[in-house]
Short mmCIF file of C-alpha atoms in Angstrom, two decimals:
data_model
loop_
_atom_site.label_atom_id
_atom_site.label_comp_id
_atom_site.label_asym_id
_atom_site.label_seq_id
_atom_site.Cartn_x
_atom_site.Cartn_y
_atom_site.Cartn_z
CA UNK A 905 92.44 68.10 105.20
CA UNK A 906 95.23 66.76 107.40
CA UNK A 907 95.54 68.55 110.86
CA UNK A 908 97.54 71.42 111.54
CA UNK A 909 100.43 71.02 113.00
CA UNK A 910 100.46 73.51 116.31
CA UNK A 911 103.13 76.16 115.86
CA UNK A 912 105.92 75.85 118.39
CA UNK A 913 106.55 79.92 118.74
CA UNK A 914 109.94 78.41 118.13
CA UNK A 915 110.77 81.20 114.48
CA UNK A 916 113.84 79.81 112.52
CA UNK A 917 114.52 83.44 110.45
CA UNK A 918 117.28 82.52 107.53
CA UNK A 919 119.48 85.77 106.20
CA UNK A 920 119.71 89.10 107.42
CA UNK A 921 120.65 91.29 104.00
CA UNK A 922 118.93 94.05 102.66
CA UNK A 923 115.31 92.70 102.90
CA UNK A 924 114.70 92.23 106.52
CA UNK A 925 114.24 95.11 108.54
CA UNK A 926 111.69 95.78 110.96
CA UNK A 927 109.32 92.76 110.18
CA UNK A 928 111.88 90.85 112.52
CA UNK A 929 111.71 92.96 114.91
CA UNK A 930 108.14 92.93 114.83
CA UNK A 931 107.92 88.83 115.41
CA UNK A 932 110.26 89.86 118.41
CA UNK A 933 107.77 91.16 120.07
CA UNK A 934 105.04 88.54 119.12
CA UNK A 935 107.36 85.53 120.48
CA UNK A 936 110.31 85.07 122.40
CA UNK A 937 111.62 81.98 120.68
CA UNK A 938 113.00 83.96 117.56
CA UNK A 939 116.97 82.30 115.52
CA UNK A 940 118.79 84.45 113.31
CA UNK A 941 120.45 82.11 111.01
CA UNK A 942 123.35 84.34 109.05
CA UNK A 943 126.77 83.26 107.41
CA UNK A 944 128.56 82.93 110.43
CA UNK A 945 127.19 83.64 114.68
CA UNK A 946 129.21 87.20 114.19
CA UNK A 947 127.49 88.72 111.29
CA UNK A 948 123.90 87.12 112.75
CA UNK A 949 124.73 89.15 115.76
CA UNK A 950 125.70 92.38 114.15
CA UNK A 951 122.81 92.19 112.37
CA UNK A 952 120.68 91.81 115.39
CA UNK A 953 122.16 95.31 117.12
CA UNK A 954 121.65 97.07 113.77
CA UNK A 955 118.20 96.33 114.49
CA UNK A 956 118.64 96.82 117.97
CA UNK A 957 117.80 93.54 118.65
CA UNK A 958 120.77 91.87 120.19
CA UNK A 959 119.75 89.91 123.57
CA UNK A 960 115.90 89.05 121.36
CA UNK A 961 116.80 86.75 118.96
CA UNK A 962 119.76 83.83 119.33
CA UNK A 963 122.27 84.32 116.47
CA UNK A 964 123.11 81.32 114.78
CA UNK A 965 125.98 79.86 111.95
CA UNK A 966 123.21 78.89 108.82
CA UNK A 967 124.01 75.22 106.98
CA UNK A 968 121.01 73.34 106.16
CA UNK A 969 122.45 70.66 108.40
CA UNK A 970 123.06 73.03 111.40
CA UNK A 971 119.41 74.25 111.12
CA UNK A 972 117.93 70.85 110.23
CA UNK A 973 119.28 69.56 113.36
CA UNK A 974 117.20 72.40 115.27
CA UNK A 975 114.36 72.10 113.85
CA UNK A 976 111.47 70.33 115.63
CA UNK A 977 107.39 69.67 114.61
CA UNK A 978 105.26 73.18 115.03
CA UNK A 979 108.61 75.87 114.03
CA UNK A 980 108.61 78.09 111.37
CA UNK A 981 111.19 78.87 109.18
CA UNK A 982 111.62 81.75 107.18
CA UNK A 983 113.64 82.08 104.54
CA UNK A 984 115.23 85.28 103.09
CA UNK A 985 117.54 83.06 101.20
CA UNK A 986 117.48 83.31 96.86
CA UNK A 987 114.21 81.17 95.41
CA UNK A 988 117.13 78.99 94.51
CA UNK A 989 117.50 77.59 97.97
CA UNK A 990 113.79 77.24 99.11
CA UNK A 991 113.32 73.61 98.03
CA UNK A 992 115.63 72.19 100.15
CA UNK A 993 114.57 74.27 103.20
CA UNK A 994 111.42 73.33 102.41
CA UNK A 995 112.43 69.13 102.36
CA UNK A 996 113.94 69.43 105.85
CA UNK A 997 110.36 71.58 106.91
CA UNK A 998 108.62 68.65 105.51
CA UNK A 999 110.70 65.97 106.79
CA UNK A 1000 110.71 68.21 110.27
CA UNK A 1001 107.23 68.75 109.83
CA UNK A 1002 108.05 72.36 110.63
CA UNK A 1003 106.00 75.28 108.67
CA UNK A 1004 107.92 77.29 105.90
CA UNK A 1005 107.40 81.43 104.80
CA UNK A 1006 109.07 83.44 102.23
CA UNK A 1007 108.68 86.65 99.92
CA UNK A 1008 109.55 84.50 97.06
CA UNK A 1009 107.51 83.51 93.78
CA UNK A 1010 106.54 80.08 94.20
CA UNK A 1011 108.75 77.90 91.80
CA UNK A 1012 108.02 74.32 90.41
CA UNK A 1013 110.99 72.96 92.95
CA UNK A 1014 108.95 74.55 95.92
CA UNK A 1015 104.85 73.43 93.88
CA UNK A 1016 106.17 69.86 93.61
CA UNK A 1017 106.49 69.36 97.80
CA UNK A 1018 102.93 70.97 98.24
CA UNK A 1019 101.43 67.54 98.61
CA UNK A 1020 103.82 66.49 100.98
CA UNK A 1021 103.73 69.53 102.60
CA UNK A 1022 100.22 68.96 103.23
CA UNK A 1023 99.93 65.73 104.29
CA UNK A 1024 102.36 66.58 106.78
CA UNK A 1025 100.21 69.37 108.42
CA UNK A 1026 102.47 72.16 107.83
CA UNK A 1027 101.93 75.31 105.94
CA UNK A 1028 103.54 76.86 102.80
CA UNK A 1029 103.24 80.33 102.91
CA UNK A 1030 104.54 82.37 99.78
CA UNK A 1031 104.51 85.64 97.53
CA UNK A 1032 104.00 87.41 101.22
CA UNK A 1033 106.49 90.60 100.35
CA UNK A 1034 106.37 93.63 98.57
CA UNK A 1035 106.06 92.51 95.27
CA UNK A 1036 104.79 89.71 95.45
CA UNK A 1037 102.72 90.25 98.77
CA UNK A 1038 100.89 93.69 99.21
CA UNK A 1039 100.96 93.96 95.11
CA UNK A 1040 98.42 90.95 95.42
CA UNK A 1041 96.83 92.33 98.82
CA UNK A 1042 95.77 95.87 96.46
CA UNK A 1043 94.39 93.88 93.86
CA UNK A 1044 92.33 92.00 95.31
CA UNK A 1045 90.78 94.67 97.35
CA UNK A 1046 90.52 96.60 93.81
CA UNK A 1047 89.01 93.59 92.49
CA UNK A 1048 86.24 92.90 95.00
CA UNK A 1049 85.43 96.31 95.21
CA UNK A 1050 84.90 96.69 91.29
CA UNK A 1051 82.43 93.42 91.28
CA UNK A 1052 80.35 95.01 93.97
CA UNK A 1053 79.67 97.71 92.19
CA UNK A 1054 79.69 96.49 88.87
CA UNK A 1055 78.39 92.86 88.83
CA UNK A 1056 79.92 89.73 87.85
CA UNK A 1057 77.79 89.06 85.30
CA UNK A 1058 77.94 92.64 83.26
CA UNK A 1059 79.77 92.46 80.44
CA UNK A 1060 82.35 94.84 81.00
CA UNK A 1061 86.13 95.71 80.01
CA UNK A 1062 88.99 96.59 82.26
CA UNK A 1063 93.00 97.89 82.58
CA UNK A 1064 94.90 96.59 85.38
CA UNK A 1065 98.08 97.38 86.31
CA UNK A 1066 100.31 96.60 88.61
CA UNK A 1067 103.99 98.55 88.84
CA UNK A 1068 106.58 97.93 92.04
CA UNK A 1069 109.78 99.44 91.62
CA UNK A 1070 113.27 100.12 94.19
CA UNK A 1071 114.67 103.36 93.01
CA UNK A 1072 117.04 105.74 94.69
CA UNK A 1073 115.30 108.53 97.31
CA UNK A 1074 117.50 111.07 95.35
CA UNK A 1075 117.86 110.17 91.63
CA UNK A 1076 121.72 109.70 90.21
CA UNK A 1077 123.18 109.31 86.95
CA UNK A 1078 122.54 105.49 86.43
CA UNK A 1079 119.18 106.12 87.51
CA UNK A 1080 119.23 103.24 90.05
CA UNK A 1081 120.60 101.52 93.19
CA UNK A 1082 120.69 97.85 93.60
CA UNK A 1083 118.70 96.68 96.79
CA UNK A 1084 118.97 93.50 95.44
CA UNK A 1085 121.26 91.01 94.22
CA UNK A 1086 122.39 92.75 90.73
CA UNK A 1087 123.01 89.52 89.05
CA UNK A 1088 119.13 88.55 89.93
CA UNK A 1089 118.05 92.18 88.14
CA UNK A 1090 119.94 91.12 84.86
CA UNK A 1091 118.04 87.81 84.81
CA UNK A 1092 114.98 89.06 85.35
CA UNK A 1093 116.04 91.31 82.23
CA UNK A 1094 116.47 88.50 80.33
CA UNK A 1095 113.45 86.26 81.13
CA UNK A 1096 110.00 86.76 78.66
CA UNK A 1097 107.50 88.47 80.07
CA UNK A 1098 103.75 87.70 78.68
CA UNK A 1099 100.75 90.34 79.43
CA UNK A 1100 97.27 91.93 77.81
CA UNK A 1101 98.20 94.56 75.87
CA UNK A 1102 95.35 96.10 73.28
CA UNK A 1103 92.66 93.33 74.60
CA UNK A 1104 95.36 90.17 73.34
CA UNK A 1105 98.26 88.22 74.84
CA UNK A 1106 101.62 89.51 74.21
CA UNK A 1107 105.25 88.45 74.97
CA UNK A 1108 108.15 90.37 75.17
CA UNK A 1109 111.65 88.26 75.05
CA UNK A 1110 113.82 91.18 76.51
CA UNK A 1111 111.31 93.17 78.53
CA UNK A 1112 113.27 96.62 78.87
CA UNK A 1113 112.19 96.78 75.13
CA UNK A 1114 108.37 96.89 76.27
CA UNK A 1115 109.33 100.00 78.34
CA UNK A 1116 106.79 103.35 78.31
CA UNK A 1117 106.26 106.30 80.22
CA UNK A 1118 103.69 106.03 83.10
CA UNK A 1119 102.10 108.73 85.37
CA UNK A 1120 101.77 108.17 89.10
CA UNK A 1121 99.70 110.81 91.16
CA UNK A 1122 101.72 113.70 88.92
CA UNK A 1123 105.20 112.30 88.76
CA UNK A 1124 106.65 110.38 85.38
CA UNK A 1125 107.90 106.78 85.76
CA UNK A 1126 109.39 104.45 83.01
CA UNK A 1127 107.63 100.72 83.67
CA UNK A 1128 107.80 97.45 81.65
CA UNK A 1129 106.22 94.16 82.59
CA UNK A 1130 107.95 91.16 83.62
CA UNK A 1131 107.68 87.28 84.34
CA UNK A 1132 103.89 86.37 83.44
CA UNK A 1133 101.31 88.01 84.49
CA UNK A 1134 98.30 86.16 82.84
CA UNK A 1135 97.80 83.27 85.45
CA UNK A 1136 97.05 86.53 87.70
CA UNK A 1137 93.84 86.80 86.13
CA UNK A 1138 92.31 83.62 87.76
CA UNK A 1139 94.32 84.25 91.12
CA UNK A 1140 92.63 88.04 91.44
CA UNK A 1141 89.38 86.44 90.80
CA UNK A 1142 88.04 88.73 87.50
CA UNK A 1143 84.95 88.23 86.23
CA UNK A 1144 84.69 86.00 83.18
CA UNK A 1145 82.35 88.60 81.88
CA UNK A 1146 84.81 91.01 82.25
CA UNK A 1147 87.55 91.63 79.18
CA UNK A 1148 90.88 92.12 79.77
CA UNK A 1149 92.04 95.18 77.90
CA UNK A 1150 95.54 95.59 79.62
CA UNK A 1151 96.42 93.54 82.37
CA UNK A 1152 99.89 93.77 83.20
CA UNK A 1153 102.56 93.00 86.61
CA UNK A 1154 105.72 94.99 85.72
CA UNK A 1155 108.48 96.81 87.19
CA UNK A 1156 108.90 100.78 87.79
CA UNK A 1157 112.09 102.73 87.61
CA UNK A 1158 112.72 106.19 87.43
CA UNK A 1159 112.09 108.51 84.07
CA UNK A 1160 115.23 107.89 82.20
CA UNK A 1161 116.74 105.13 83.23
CA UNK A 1162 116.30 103.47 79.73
CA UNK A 1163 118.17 105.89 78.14
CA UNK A 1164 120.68 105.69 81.44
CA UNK A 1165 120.86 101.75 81.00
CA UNK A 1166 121.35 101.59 77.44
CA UNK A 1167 125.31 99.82 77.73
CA UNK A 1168 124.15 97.47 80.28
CA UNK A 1169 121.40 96.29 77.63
CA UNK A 1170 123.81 95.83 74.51
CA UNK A 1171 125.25 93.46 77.21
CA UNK A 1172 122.57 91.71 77.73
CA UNK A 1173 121.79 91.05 74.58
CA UNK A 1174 125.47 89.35 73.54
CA UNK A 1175 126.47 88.57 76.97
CA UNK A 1176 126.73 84.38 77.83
CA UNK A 1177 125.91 83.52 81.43
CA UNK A 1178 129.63 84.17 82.36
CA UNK A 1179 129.64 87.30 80.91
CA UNK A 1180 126.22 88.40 82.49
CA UNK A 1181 128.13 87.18 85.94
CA UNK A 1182 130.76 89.67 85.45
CA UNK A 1183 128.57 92.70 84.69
CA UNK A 1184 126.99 91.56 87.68
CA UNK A 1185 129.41 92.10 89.64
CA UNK A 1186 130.62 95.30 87.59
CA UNK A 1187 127.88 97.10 88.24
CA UNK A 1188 127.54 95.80 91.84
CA UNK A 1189 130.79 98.21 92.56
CA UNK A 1190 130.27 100.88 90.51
CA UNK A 1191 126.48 101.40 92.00
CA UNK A 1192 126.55 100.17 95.31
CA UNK A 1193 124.07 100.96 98.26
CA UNK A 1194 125.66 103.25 100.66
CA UNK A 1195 125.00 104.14 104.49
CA UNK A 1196 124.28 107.14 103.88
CA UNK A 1197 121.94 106.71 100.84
CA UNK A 1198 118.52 106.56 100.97
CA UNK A 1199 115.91 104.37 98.94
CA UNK A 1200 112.65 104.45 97.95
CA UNK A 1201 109.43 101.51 97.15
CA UNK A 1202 106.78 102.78 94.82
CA UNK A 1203 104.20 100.05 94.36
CA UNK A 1204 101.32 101.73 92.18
CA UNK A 1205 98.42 99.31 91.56
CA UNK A 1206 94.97 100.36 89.66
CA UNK A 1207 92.15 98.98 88.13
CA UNK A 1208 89.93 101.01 85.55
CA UNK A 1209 86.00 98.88 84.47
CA UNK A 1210 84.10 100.06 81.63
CA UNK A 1211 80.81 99.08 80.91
CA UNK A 1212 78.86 99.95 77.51
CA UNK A 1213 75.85 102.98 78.37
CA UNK A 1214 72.59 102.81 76.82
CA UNK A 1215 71.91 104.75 73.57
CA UNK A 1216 75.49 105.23 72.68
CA UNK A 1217 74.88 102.72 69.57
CA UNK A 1218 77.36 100.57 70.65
CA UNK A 1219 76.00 96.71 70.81
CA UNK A 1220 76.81 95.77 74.24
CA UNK A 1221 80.32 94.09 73.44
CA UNK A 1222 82.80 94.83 76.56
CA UNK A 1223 85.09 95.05 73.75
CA UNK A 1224 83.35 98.43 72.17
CA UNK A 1225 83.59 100.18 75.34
CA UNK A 1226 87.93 101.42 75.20
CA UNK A 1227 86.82 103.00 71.64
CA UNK A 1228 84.46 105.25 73.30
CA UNK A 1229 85.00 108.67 74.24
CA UNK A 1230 85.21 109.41 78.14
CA UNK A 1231 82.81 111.50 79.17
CA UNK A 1232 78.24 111.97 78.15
CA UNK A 1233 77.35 108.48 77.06
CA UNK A 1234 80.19 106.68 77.63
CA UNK A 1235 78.66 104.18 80.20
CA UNK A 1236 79.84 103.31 83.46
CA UNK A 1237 83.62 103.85 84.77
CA UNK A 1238 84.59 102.40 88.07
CA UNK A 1239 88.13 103.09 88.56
CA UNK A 1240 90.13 102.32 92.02
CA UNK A 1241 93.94 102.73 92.81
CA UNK A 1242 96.08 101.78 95.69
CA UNK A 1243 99.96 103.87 96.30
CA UNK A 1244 102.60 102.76 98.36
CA UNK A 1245 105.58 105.20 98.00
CA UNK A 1246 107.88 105.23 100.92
CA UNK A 1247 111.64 106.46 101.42
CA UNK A 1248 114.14 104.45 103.55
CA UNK A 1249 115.64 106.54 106.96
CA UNK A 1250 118.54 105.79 109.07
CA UNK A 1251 116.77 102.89 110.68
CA UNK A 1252 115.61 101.55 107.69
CA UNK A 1253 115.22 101.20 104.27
CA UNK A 1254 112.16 101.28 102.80
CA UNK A 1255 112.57 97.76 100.86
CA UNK A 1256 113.70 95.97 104.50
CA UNK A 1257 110.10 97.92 105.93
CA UNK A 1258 108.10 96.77 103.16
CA UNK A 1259 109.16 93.08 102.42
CA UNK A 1260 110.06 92.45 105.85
CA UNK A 1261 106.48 93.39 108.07
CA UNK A 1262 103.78 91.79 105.38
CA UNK A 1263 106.45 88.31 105.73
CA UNK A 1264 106.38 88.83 109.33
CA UNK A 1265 102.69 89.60 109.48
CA UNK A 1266 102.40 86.20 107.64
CA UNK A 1267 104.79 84.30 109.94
CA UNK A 1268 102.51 85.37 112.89
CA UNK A 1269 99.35 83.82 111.32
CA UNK A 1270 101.17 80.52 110.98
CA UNK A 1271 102.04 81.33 114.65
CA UNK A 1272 98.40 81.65 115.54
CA UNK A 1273 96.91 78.62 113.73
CA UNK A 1274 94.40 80.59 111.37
CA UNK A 1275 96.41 79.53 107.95
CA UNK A 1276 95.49 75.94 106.97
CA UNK A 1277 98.04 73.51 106.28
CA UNK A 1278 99.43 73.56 101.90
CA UNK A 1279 100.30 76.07 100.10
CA UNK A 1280 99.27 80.18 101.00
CA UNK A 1281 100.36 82.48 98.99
CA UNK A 1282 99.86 86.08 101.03
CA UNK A 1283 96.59 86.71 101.40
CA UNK A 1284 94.66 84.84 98.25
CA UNK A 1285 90.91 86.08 98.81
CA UNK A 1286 89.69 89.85 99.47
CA UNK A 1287 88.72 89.83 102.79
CA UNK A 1288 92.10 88.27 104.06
CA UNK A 1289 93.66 90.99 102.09
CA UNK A 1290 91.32 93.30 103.47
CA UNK A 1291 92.35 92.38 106.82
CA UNK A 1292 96.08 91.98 106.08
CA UNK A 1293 95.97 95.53 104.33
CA UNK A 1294 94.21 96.83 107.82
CA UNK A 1295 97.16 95.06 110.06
CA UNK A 1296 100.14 96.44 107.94
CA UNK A 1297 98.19 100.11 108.41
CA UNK A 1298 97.83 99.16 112.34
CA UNK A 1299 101.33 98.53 112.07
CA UNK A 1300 102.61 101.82 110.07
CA UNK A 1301 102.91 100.62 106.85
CA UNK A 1302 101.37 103.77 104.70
CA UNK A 1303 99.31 103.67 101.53
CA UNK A 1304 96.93 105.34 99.96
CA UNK A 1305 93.09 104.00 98.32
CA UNK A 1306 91.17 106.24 95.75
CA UNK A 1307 88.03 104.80 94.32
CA UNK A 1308 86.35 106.87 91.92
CA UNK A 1309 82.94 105.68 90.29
#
């Protein structure tokens, strides 16, 4: 393993829209050497006293060449930029030699510098948001707390699920506010999504037609999964022993927002790219995010393990167990959820809390030289979620655990 590169303190923070919130003020405190890159050194700076931050962080004019030029070996630059634009941040980190963070999946662009990346001491840290970030941090903790009790080597079938959603505090008509670029919630519409469903694979090509009703701690959601969840199964670290029943990532929204959305989806199902553009920016007007409205994150995460009991006549096969009846002779049930469900106040929204401190938390363990150089993405064992999940707590961030089993 190459060396580490020491961090600088030197943080290079790109963007200051809806995600970032507190986090940033948060690595204020943890260094002194913080940039706020924005469109142009005015909007950096009134986004620095919104967060009541102006004389803590230098605002800055973002072009790649402007911050290329500051960079220097050991800084850290984090990029609230679209996915779009994190391989060439991530070419002038490597050619810098300066470490690189984001919220972001990680995409082929950003997998094919990992090698260079590592060679050149630096670390790629990724998926260290809401979702992804503390959706991972949950189920690993689930995870590891299912094989203690269970075993690794009991045969055994299971139900994950995994449901993050940005919905309005106070419910409207269209069901939803856009904390997010809209035109980046169409085409996630219209990307496959592939899950476990009824113990096989499935795949969805417009996932809003996947959508069902799901209960979290008494209150009705509509969810449907998106992008792929499969590879997840590796990453959390189940049990080869163990059969997938339903394992699927997905997005929440509030109950009736299918039946609210139903024009936007005859669009997307005739729309070209242009058109999709346009509705974008339709929509974008007609349901924008307001001062004076309030949001709310639900991230609802649980994990349900069934093993076959004795003298039931079943013949040990994980896959008997969902056909049993809960309840006398049903085997074991371990079952363990984790709820994050936050509203946004007049200091912040709850997205900008929640993608904005576990990134931040991230940055400052590149900061301290305990993430090793190559690609991270969050926290990707159970004890470093453990401990991440304890920090965010130390830090405010509120959730819930409830292990049953």
């Amino acid at each position: 393993m190459p060396d580490l590169v020491p961090a600088t303190g030197t943080v290079h923070w790109i963007g200051a829209g809806l995600s970032t919130g507190s986090g940033l003020a948060a690595l204020c405190e943890h260094t002194d050497g913080v940039r706020l890159w924005h469109r142009t050194v005015e909007r950096a700076a009134e986004a620095l006293d919104r967060l009541g931050l102006t004389g803590r962080a230098e605002p800055l004019a973002y072009t790649l060449d402007a911050l290329t030029e500051r960079l220097a070996p050991g800084d850290v630059v984090v990029s609230m930029l679209p996915a779009s634009e994190h391989a060439a941040l991530l070419a002038a980190c490597v050619a810098r030699r300066a470490h690189f963070a984001c919220s972001s999946y990680v995409s082929d662009a950003v997998l094919e510098q990992v090698p260079a990346a590592t060679g050149a001491g630096i670390v790629v840290l990724t998926e260290a948001g809401l979702d992804p970030g503390i959706d991972h941090l949950f189920a690993h903790s689930l995870v590891a707390r299912a094989r203690q009790a269970i075993g690794d080597d009991t045969a055994a079938s299971y139900r994950l699920t995994s449901y993050c959603g940005g919905i309005p505090a106070v419910p409207n008509d269209f069901r939803y506010r856009f904390s997010w670029a809209p035109l980046g919630v169409l085409n996630a519409l219209r990307s496959p999504a592939r899950y476990v469903e009824n113990g096989t694979e499935s795949v969805v090509d417009r996932p809003w037609e996947a959508t069902r009703e799901h209960l979290v701690d008494g209150e009705t959601f509509e969810v449907y999964p998106n992008r792929d969840s499969v590879p997840f199964i590796e990453q959390y670290e189940l049990p080869r022993a163990w059969k997938p029943l339903t394992f699927v990532r997905g997005t929440l929204r509030l109950d009736g927002w299918l039946r609210a959305w139903d024009a936007v989806f005859e669009q997307l199902r005739t729309g070209d790219d242009a058109g999709i553009a346009a509705l974008a920016q339709e929509l974008a007007a007609a349901h924008p995010t307001t001062d004076t409205d309030r949001d709310r994150v639900v991230l609802a995460v649980s994990l349900e393990v069934r093993v076959p009991g004795s003298g039931t006549g079943d013949t040990g096969d994980a896959g008997d167990v969902d056909d049993q009846v809960e309840g006398v002779g049903n085997g074991t049930v371990w079952s363990g959820s984790y709820l994050l469900d936050l509203e946004g106040d007049e200091e912040e929204s709850a997205m900008a809390r929640c993608v904005s401190r576990p990134l931040a938390l991230g940055v400052r363990h590149i900061l301290d030289g305990s993430l090793s150089p190559g690609l991270s993405r969050a926290a990707e064992t159970a004890p470093c979620s453990e401990e991440w999940l304890r920090e965010l707590g130390d830090q405010g961030l509120e959730f819930t655990l409830r292990v049953e089993g």
